[in-house]
PDB file of C-alpha atoms and ligand atoms in Angstrom:
ATOM      1  CA  MET A 739       6.200 -35.270 -64.548  1.00 87.00           C
ATOM      2  CA  ARG A 740       3.160 -37.432 -63.722  1.00 92.00           C
ATOM      3  CA  LEU A 741       1.892 -39.603 -66.567  1.00 93.00           C
ATOM      4  CA  ASP A 742      -1.718 -38.358 -66.255  1.00 93.00           C
ATOM      5  CA  LYS A 743      -0.605 -34.716 -66.390  1.00 90.00           C
ATOM      6  CA  TYR A 744       1.579 -35.423 -69.409  1.00 89.00           C
ATOM      7  CA  LEU A 745      -1.362 -36.934 -71.321  1.00 90.00           C
ATOM      8  CA  ALA A 746      -3.770 -34.164 -70.291  1.00 86.00           C
ATOM      9  CA  ASP A 747      -1.194 -31.535 -71.304  1.00 79.00           C
ATOM     10  CA  LEU A 748      -1.044 -33.107 -74.741  1.00 77.00           C
ATOM     11  CA  GLY A 749      -4.779 -32.533 -75.038  1.00 72.00           C
ATOM     12  CA  LEU A 750      -5.824 -36.204 -74.956  1.00 82.00           C
ATOM     13  CA  GLY A 751      -8.546 -35.451 -72.444  1.00 83.00           C
ATOM     14  CA  THR A 752      -9.223 -33.992 -69.035  1.00 85.00           C
ATOM     15  CA  ARG A 753      -7.164 -35.243 -66.105  1.00 88.00           C
ATOM     16  CA  SER A 754      -9.949 -37.634 -65.052  1.00 91.00           C
ATOM     17  CA  GLU A 755     -10.496 -38.865 -68.633  1.00 91.00           C
ATOM     18  CA  VAL A 756      -6.821 -39.686 -69.127  1.00 94.00           C
ATOM     19  CA  LYS A 757      -6.739 -41.474 -65.755  1.00 94.00           C
ATOM     20  CA  GLN A 758      -9.475 -43.750 -67.081  1.00 95.00           C
ATOM     21  CA  TYR A 759      -7.480 -44.388 -70.279  1.00 95.00           C
ATOM     22  CA  ILE A 760      -4.448 -45.318 -68.187  1.00 96.00           C
ATOM     23  CA  LYS A 761      -6.488 -47.652 -65.940  1.00 95.00           C
ATOM     24  CA  LYS A 762      -7.974 -49.305 -69.026  1.00 95.00           C
ATOM     25  CA  GLY A 763      -4.460 -50.159 -70.246  1.00 95.00           C
ATOM     26  CA  LYS A 764      -4.427 -47.852 -73.270  1.00 95.00           C
ATOM     27  CA  VAL A 765      -1.082 -46.289 -72.352  1.00 95.00           C
ATOM     28  CA  MET A 766       2.388 -47.802 -72.628  1.00 94.00           C
ATOM     29  CA  VAL A 767       5.627 -46.480 -71.145  1.00 94.00           C
ATOM     30  CA  ASN A 768       8.793 -47.749 -72.830  1.00 92.00           C
ATOM     31  CA  GLY A 769       6.950 -50.683 -74.360  1.00 91.00           C
ATOM     32  CA  SER A 770       5.083 -51.890 -71.239  1.00 93.00           C
ATOM     33  CA  THR A 771       1.467 -51.177 -70.411  1.00 95.00           C
ATOM     34  CA  CYS A 772       1.199 -48.835 -67.441  1.00 95.00           C
ATOM     35  CA  THR A 773      -1.989 -48.709 -65.368  1.00 95.00           C
ATOM     36  CA  THR A 774      -0.612 -46.469 -62.618  1.00 93.00           C
ATOM     37  CA  THR A 775      -1.953 -42.943 -63.119  1.00 90.00           C
ATOM     38  CA  ASP A 776       0.614 -41.189 -60.914  1.00 90.00           C
ATOM     39  CA  ARG A 777       3.584 -42.921 -62.536  1.00 93.00           C
ATOM     40  CA  LYS A 778       6.469 -40.454 -62.913  1.00 94.00           C
ATOM     41  CA  ILE A 779       7.846 -40.182 -66.422  1.00 92.00           C
ATOM     42  CA  ASP A 780      10.677 -38.308 -68.083  1.00 87.00           C
ATOM     43  CA  GLU A 781       8.863 -36.543 -70.925  1.00 80.00           C
ATOM     44  CA  ASN A 782      12.113 -35.983 -72.832  1.00 73.00           C
ATOM     45  CA  ASN A 783      13.416 -39.548 -72.775  1.00 81.00           C
ATOM     46  CA  ASP A 784      10.623 -42.037 -72.042  1.00 87.00           C
ATOM     47  CA  LEU A 785       8.675 -43.449 -74.982  1.00 88.00           C
ATOM     48  CA  ILE A 786       4.964 -43.017 -74.306  1.00 92.00           C
ATOM     49  CA  SER A 787       2.277 -44.437 -76.526  1.00 92.00           C
ATOM     50  CA  PHE A 788      -1.507 -44.114 -76.468  1.00 92.00           C
ATOM     51  CA  ASN A 789      -3.708 -46.629 -78.309  1.00 90.00           C
ATOM     52  CA  GLY A 790      -0.554 -47.904 -80.001  1.00 88.00           C
ATOM     53  CA  GLN A 791       0.543 -44.454 -81.239  1.00 82.00           C
ATOM     54  CA  ILE A 792       3.791 -42.946 -80.011  1.00 83.00           C
ATOM     55  CA  LEU A 793       3.308 -39.480 -78.545  1.00 84.00           C
ATOM     56  CA  SER A 794       5.775 -36.669 -78.829  1.00 71.00           C
ATOM     57  CA  TYR A 795       5.910 -33.878 -76.330  1.00 67.00           C
ATOM     58  CA  GLU A 796       5.403 -30.334 -77.625  1.00 66.00           C
ATOM     59  CA  LYS A 797       8.491 -28.242 -78.091  1.00 74.00           C
ATOM     60  CA  ASN A 798       6.496 -25.167 -77.130  1.00 87.00           C
ATOM     61  CA  ARG A 799       3.720 -24.559 -74.656  1.00 89.00           C
ATOM     62  CA  TYR A 800       0.395 -22.959 -75.532  1.00 93.00           C
ATOM     63  CA  TYR A 801      -2.388 -21.956 -73.139  1.00 95.00           C
ATOM     64  CA  ILE A 802      -5.763 -20.317 -73.470  1.00 97.00           C
ATOM     65  CA  LEU A 803      -6.750 -18.292 -70.410  1.00 98.00           C
ATOM     66  CA  ASN A 804     -10.112 -16.696 -69.673  1.00 98.00           C
ATOM     67  CA  LYS A 805      -8.750 -13.490 -68.170  1.00 98.00           C
ATOM     68  CA  PRO A 806     -10.756 -11.859 -65.400  1.00 98.00           C
ATOM     69  CA  ALA A 807     -10.733  -8.104 -64.780  1.00 98.00           C
ATOM     70  CA  GLY A 808      -8.139  -6.906 -62.272  1.00 98.00           C
ATOM     71  CA  TYR A 809      -5.138  -8.715 -63.788  1.00 98.00           C
ATOM     72  CA  VAL A 810      -2.475  -7.148 -65.994  1.00 98.00           C
ATOM     73  CA  CYS A 811      -0.839  -8.771 -69.008  1.00 98.00           C
ATOM     74  CA  ALA A 812       2.738  -8.421 -67.791  1.00 96.00           C
ATOM     75  CA  ASN A 813       5.315 -10.884 -66.516  1.00 94.00           C
ATOM     76  CA  HIS A 814       5.918  -8.756 -63.405  1.00 94.00           C
ATOM     77  CA  ASP A 815       4.065  -5.836 -61.880  1.00 96.00           C
ATOM     78  CA  ASN A 816       4.619  -4.131 -58.547  1.00 95.00           C
ATOM     79  CA  LEU A 817       1.064  -2.857 -58.205  1.00 96.00           C
ATOM     80  CA  HIS A 818      -1.285  -5.369 -59.774  1.00 97.00           C
ATOM     81  CA  LYS A 819      -1.821  -9.093 -59.997  1.00 98.00           C
ATOM     82  CA  THR A 820      -0.525 -10.544 -63.264  1.00 98.00           C
ATOM     83  CA  VAL A 821      -2.243 -13.100 -65.483  1.00 98.00           C
ATOM     84  CA  PHE A 822       0.650 -15.473 -64.802  1.00 98.00           C
ATOM     85  CA  GLU A 823      -0.520 -15.786 -61.194  1.00 97.00           C
ATOM     86  CA  LEU A 824      -3.539 -17.605 -62.624  1.00 97.00           C
ATOM     87  CA  LEU A 825      -1.379 -20.304 -64.262  1.00 95.00           C
ATOM     88  CA  LYS A 826      -1.105 -22.190 -61.000  1.00 89.00           C
ATOM     89  CA  GLY A 827       1.162 -25.232 -61.025  1.00 81.00           C
ATOM     90  CA  GLU A 828       2.646 -24.435 -64.448  1.00 84.00           C
ATOM     91  CA  ASN A 829       6.264 -23.764 -65.255  1.00 79.00           C
ATOM     92  CA  LEU A 830       6.203 -20.075 -66.224  1.00 88.00           C
ATOM     93  CA  LYS A 831       9.717 -19.949 -67.643  1.00 83.00           C
ATOM     94  CA  GLY A 832       9.783 -18.326 -71.098  1.00 89.00           C
ATOM     95  CA  LEU A 833       6.022 -17.696 -71.244  1.00 94.00           C
ATOM     96  CA  PHE A 834       4.508 -14.416 -72.423  1.00 97.00           C
ATOM     97  CA  THR A 835       1.078 -13.176 -73.436  1.00 98.00           C
ATOM     98  CA  VAL A 836       0.204 -12.881 -77.129  1.00 97.00           C
ATOM     99  CA  GLY A 837      -0.693  -9.195 -77.104  1.00 96.00           C
ATOM    100  CA  ARG A 838      -2.359  -7.561 -74.153  1.00 97.00           C
ATOM    101  CA  LEU A 839      -5.794  -7.003 -72.730  1.00 98.00           C
ATOM    102  CA  ASP A 840      -6.424  -3.969 -70.507  1.00 98.00           C
ATOM    103  CA  ILE A 841      -6.638  -4.551 -66.767  1.00 98.00           C
ATOM    104  CA  ASP A 842     -10.447  -4.243 -66.872  1.00 98.00           C
ATOM    105  CA  THR A 843     -10.905  -6.365 -70.030  1.00 98.00           C
ATOM    106  CA  GLU A 844     -11.864 -10.019 -69.720  1.00 98.00           C
ATOM    107  CA  GLY A 845     -11.695 -13.001 -71.999  1.00 98.00           C
ATOM    108  CA  LEU A 846      -9.519 -14.921 -74.373  1.00 98.00           C
ATOM    109  CA  LEU A 847      -5.790 -14.574 -73.879  1.00 98.00           C
ATOM    110  CA  ILE A 848      -3.182 -16.817 -75.460  1.00 98.00           C
ATOM    111  CA  ILE A 849      -0.057 -17.455 -73.421  1.00 98.00           C
ATOM    112  CA  THR A 850       2.893 -19.239 -74.996  1.00 96.00           C
ATOM    113  CA  ASP A 851       6.663 -19.435 -75.319  1.00 93.00           C
ATOM    114  CA  ASP A 852       6.398 -19.567 -79.144  1.00 94.00           C
ATOM    115  CA  GLY A 853       7.648 -16.209 -80.457  1.00 95.00           C
ATOM    116  CA  ALA A 854       6.987 -17.137 -84.088  1.00 94.00           C
ATOM    117  CA  LEU A 855       3.289 -17.861 -83.480  1.00 95.00           C
ATOM    118  CA  SER A 856       2.940 -14.692 -81.435  1.00 96.00           C
ATOM    119  CA  HIS A 857       4.408 -12.704 -84.314  1.00 93.00           C
ATOM    120  CA  GLU A 858       2.035 -14.385 -86.799  1.00 92.00           C
ATOM    121  CA  LEU A 859      -0.989 -13.506 -84.682  1.00 95.00           C
ATOM    122  CA  LEU A 860       0.020  -9.923 -83.929  1.00 94.00           C
ATOM    123  CA  SER A 861       1.641  -8.762 -87.143  1.00 90.00           C
ATOM    124  CA  PRO A 862      -0.646  -6.096 -88.727  1.00 86.00           C
ATOM    125  CA  SER A 863       0.055  -7.516 -92.197  1.00 88.00           C
ATOM    126  CA  LYS A 864      -1.548 -10.858 -91.241  1.00 90.00           C
ATOM    127  CA  HIS A 865      -4.943  -9.266 -90.451  1.00 91.00           C
ATOM    128  CA  VAL A 866      -5.801 -11.851 -87.804  1.00 95.00           C
ATOM    129  CA  ALA A 867      -9.379 -11.212 -86.659  1.00 96.00           C
ATOM    130  CA  LYS A 868     -10.110 -10.526 -82.984  1.00 97.00           C
ATOM    131  CA  THR A 869     -13.703 -10.377 -81.861  1.00 98.00           C
ATOM    132  CA  TYR A 870     -14.863  -8.561 -78.751  1.00 98.00           C
ATOM    133  CA  TYR A 871     -18.188  -8.553 -76.965  1.00 98.00           C
ATOM    134  CA  ALA A 872     -18.914  -5.178 -75.353  1.00 98.00           C
ATOM    135  CA  SER A 873     -21.566  -3.397 -73.328  1.00 98.00           C
ATOM    136  CA  ILE A 874     -21.835   0.185 -74.465  1.00 98.00           C
ATOM    137  CA  LEU A 875     -23.274   3.353 -72.995  1.00 98.00           C
ATOM    138  CA  GLY A 876     -25.130   4.788 -75.976  1.00 98.00           C
ATOM    139  CA  ILE A 877     -27.312   3.453 -78.752  1.00 98.00           C
ATOM    140  CA  ALA A 878     -25.438   1.750 -81.581  1.00 98.00           C
ATOM    141  CA  ASP A 879     -27.084   1.986 -85.011  1.00 98.00           C
ATOM    142  CA  GLU A 880     -26.550   1.459 -88.751  1.00 98.00           C
ATOM    143  CA  SER A 881     -24.406   4.610 -89.021  1.00 98.00           C
ATOM    144  CA  HIS A 882     -21.930   3.101 -86.556  1.00 98.00           C
ATOM    145  CA  ILE A 883     -21.788  -0.127 -88.560  1.00 98.00           C
ATOM    146  CA  THR A 884     -20.893   1.939 -91.639  1.00 98.00           C
ATOM    147  CA  ALA A 885     -18.333   4.029 -89.718  1.00 98.00           C
ATOM    148  CA  CYS A 886     -16.598   0.902 -88.375  1.00 98.00           C
ATOM    149  CA  HIS A 887     -16.521  -0.536 -91.870  1.00 98.00           C
ATOM    150  CA  LYS A 888     -15.078   2.659 -93.396  1.00 98.00           C
ATOM    151  CA  GLY A 889     -12.500   3.232 -90.638  1.00 98.00           C
ATOM    152  CA  ILE A 890     -12.554   5.619 -87.699  1.00 98.00           C
ATOM    153  CA  ASP A 891     -10.259   8.485 -86.716  1.00 98.00           C
ATOM    154  CA  ILE A 892      -9.141   7.572 -83.198  1.00 98.00           C
ATOM    155  CA  GLY A 893      -6.377  10.162 -83.147  1.00 97.00           C
ATOM    156  CA  ASP A 894      -3.645   8.089 -84.825  1.00 97.00           C
ATOM    157  CA  ASP A 895      -1.967   8.865 -88.162  1.00 96.00           C
ATOM    158  CA  ASP A 896      -4.279   6.417 -89.965  1.00 96.00           C
ATOM    159  CA  LEU A 897      -7.944   5.552 -89.724  1.00 98.00           C
ATOM    160  CA  THR A 898      -8.681   2.155 -88.196  1.00 98.00           C
ATOM    161  CA  GLU A 899      -8.796  -0.763 -90.641  1.00 97.00           C
ATOM    162  CA  PRO A 900     -12.295  -1.928 -91.676  1.00 97.00           C
ATOM    163  CA  ALA A 901     -14.020  -3.519 -88.701  1.00 98.00           C
ATOM    164  CA  LEU A 902     -17.250  -5.480 -88.455  1.00 98.00           C
ATOM    165  CA  LEU A 903     -19.796  -4.177 -85.950  1.00 98.00           C
ATOM    166  CA  LYS A 904     -22.708  -6.433 -85.031  1.00 98.00           C
ATOM    167  CA  ILE A 905     -25.440  -4.910 -82.863  1.00 98.00           C
ATOM    168  CA  LEU A 906     -26.813  -7.603 -80.549  1.00 98.00           C
ATOM    169  CA  ASN A 907     -29.233  -5.541 -78.527  1.00 98.00           C
ATOM    170  CA  THR A 908     -30.187  -1.929 -77.765  1.00 98.00           C
ATOM    171  CA  ASP A 909     -32.031  -0.623 -74.712  1.00 98.00           C
ATOM    172  CA  GLN A 910     -33.510   2.849 -75.324  1.00 98.00           C
ATOM    173  CA  ILE A 911     -34.650   3.282 -71.722  1.00 98.00           C
ATOM    174  CA  ASN A 912     -31.216   2.728 -70.215  1.00 98.00           C
ATOM    175  CA  ASN A 913     -29.364   4.138 -73.253  1.00 98.00           C
ATOM    176  CA  THR A 914     -27.203   1.011 -73.596  1.00 98.00           C
ATOM    177  CA  SER A 915     -26.218  -1.421 -76.348  1.00 98.00           C
ATOM    178  CA  GLU A 916     -24.601  -4.826 -76.568  1.00 98.00           C
ATOM    179  CA  ILE A 917     -22.357  -5.380 -79.543  1.00 98.00           C
ATOM    180  CA  GLU A 918     -19.711  -7.583 -81.083  1.00 98.00           C
ATOM    181  CA  LEU A 919     -16.836  -5.902 -82.868  1.00 98.00           C
ATOM    182  CA  THR A 920     -14.295  -7.721 -85.041  1.00 98.00           C
ATOM    183  CA  ILE A 921     -11.039  -5.896 -85.689  1.00 98.00           C
ATOM    184  CA  THR A 922      -7.873  -7.015 -87.454  1.00 96.00           C
ATOM    185  CA  GLU A 923      -5.440  -4.705 -85.673  1.00 95.00           C
ATOM    186  CA  GLY A 924      -4.338  -4.401 -82.083  1.00 92.00           C
ATOM    187  CA  ARG A 925      -3.915  -0.718 -81.360  1.00 95.00           C
ATOM    188  CA  PHE A 926      -3.673   0.505 -77.772  1.00 96.00           C
ATOM    189  CA  HIS A 927      -7.183   0.567 -76.177  1.00 97.00           C
ATOM    190  CA  GLN A 928      -8.538   0.187 -79.719  1.00 98.00           C
ATOM    191  CA  VAL A 929     -12.115  -0.881 -79.038  1.00 98.00           C
ATOM    192  CA  LYS A 930     -12.635   1.702 -76.299  1.00 98.00           C
ATOM    193  CA  ARG A 931     -11.148   4.451 -78.470  1.00 98.00           C
ATOM    194  CA  MET A 932     -13.303   3.503 -81.461  1.00 98.00           C
ATOM    195  CA  PHE A 933     -16.512   3.796 -79.438  1.00 98.00           C
ATOM    196  CA  HIS A 934     -15.286   6.970 -77.768  1.00 98.00           C
ATOM    197  CA  ALA A 935     -14.735   8.473 -81.228  1.00 98.00           C
ATOM    198  CA  LEU A 936     -18.316   7.483 -82.081  1.00 98.00           C
ATOM    199  CA  GLY A 937     -19.605   9.350 -79.004  1.00 98.00           C
ATOM    200  CA  MET A 938     -20.215   6.258 -76.841  1.00 98.00           C
ATOM    201  CA  GLU A 939     -18.370   4.535 -73.993  1.00 98.00           C
ATOM    202  CA  VAL A 940     -17.439   0.899 -73.441  1.00 98.00           C
ATOM    203  CA  THR A 941     -18.564  -0.175 -69.975  1.00 98.00           C
ATOM    204  CA  TYR A 942     -17.614  -3.872 -70.250  1.00 98.00           C
ATOM    205  CA  LEU A 943     -15.246  -5.559 -72.678  1.00 98.00           C
ATOM    206  CA  LYS A 944     -14.465  -9.204 -73.293  1.00 98.00           C
ATOM    207  CA  ARG A 945     -12.464 -10.831 -76.092  1.00 98.00           C
ATOM    208  CA  ILE A 946     -14.312 -13.868 -77.413  1.00 98.00           C
ATOM    209  CA  SER A 947     -12.082 -14.991 -80.293  1.00 98.00           C
ATOM    210  CA  MET A 948      -8.652 -14.567 -81.796  1.00 97.00           C
ATOM    211  CA  GLY A 949      -7.992 -16.007 -85.236  1.00 95.00           C
ATOM    212  CA  THR A 950      -9.438 -19.500 -85.308  1.00 94.00           C
ATOM    213  CA  LEU A 951      -9.569 -19.811 -81.530  1.00 97.00           C
ATOM    214  CA  LYS A 952     -12.824 -19.203 -79.652  1.00 97.00           C
ATOM    215  CA  LEU A 953     -13.422 -18.802 -75.954  1.00 96.00           C
ATOM    216  CA  ASP A 954     -15.668 -21.699 -75.026  1.00 87.00           C
ATOM    217  CA  SER A 955     -17.905 -21.896 -71.987  1.00 86.00           C
ATOM    218  CA  GLU A 956     -15.811 -24.764 -70.604  1.00 89.00           C
ATOM    219  CA  ILE A 957     -13.119 -22.348 -69.479  1.00 95.00           C
ATOM    220  CA  PRO A 958     -14.553 -20.443 -66.505  1.00 96.00           C
ATOM    221  CA  LEU A 959     -13.330 -16.922 -65.773  1.00 97.00           C
ATOM    222  CA  GLY A 960      -9.823 -17.131 -64.293  1.00 98.00           C
ATOM    223  CA  SER A 961      -9.218 -20.671 -65.613  1.00 97.00           C
ATOM    224  CA  PHE A 962      -6.960 -21.945 -68.354  1.00 96.00           C
ATOM    225  CA  ARG A 963      -6.099 -25.057 -70.316  1.00 93.00           C
ATOM    226  CA  ARG A 964      -3.451 -26.154 -72.789  1.00 91.00           C
ATOM    227  CA  LEU A 965      -4.348 -25.739 -76.443  1.00 92.00           C
ATOM    228  CA  THR A 966      -4.789 -28.999 -78.331  1.00 88.00           C
ATOM    229  CA  SER A 967      -2.443 -29.801 -81.218  1.00 84.00           C
ATOM    230  CA  GLU A 968      -5.338 -29.221 -83.659  1.00 88.00           C
ATOM    231  CA  GLU A 969      -5.981 -25.756 -82.222  1.00 94.00           C
ATOM    232  CA  ILE A 970      -2.275 -24.909 -82.442  1.00 92.00           C
ATOM    233  CA  GLU A 971      -2.087 -26.053 -86.072  1.00 91.00           C
ATOM    234  CA  MET A 972      -5.200 -24.057 -86.983  1.00 93.00           C
ATOM    235  CA  LEU A 973      -3.808 -20.935 -85.316  1.00 94.00           C
ATOM    236  CA  LYS A 974      -0.517 -21.360 -87.160  1.00 91.00           C
ATOM    237  CA  ASN A 975      -2.325 -21.633 -90.482  1.00 89.00           C
ATOM    238  CA  ASN A 976      -4.948 -19.014 -89.530  1.00 78.00           C
ATOM    239  CA  LYS A 977      -7.741 -21.326 -90.702  1.00 58.00           C
TER     240      LYS A 977
HETATM  241  N1  URA B  57      -9.453  -2.857 -77.044  1.00 89.78           N
HETATM  242  C1  URA B  57      -9.476  -2.212 -75.861  1.00 89.78           C
HETATM  243  O1  URA B  57      -9.897  -1.067 -75.788  1.00 89.78           O
HETATM  244  N2  URA B  57      -9.030  -2.872 -74.765  1.00 89.78           N
HETATM  245  C2  URA B  57      -8.582  -4.137 -74.789  1.00 89.78           C
HETATM  246  O2  URA B  57      -8.201  -4.681 -73.747  1.00 89.78           O
HETATM  247  C3  URA B  57      -8.566  -4.807 -76.021  1.00 89.78           C
HETATM  248  C4  URA B  57      -9.018  -4.135 -77.141  1.00 89.78           C
END
């Protein structure tokens, strides 16, 4: 693996930032300063240090992807493009998506090979919050905020768990609303089914956060980056 990619993968900076660090002599390989950005290293055996601190390569891999519509959350699909096709240049072996977004849903998707973290984030008993931004056909009001809080019958055995509905904007002329909904479960088509049960329809859906992780504007639609070690720790501790 190239030294600059290794450092960027560890979250030390963007590819061009870490190249600058290397050129400035901040990086050592096996005890000698290395100023060659495309130096090939063996991430499992070479000793790499940055600013005098020895780095250790992650055992697992963690990505955040800003999923565009038109891609399915599956490792293989005969009909549709998969989100893994967006992880260009990455080794896909062992990776899976943490939960799924519908083909027409956009936004934050975590991709990893860490089954334990995936379980932590998806297990209903952990109540990990997921926030969605949605455009709605219909006018959302106080009664819908109360209904989401109390739980909604979406045709399952149980009502939905308490959810937080925030109304961002309503447009009486076009009969539309913009909302944010925070849920702590991950039922099939949950957000769409909740609004359907309330007599409205979701026309656009985007996940903007999952647990402690937020989708920032620096990840354009269809792009991804590795999670930093701080982000991974925060996700693991759900704080
Ligand atoms: N709820 C939905 O209806 N669809 C998604 O993709 C995610 C949550």
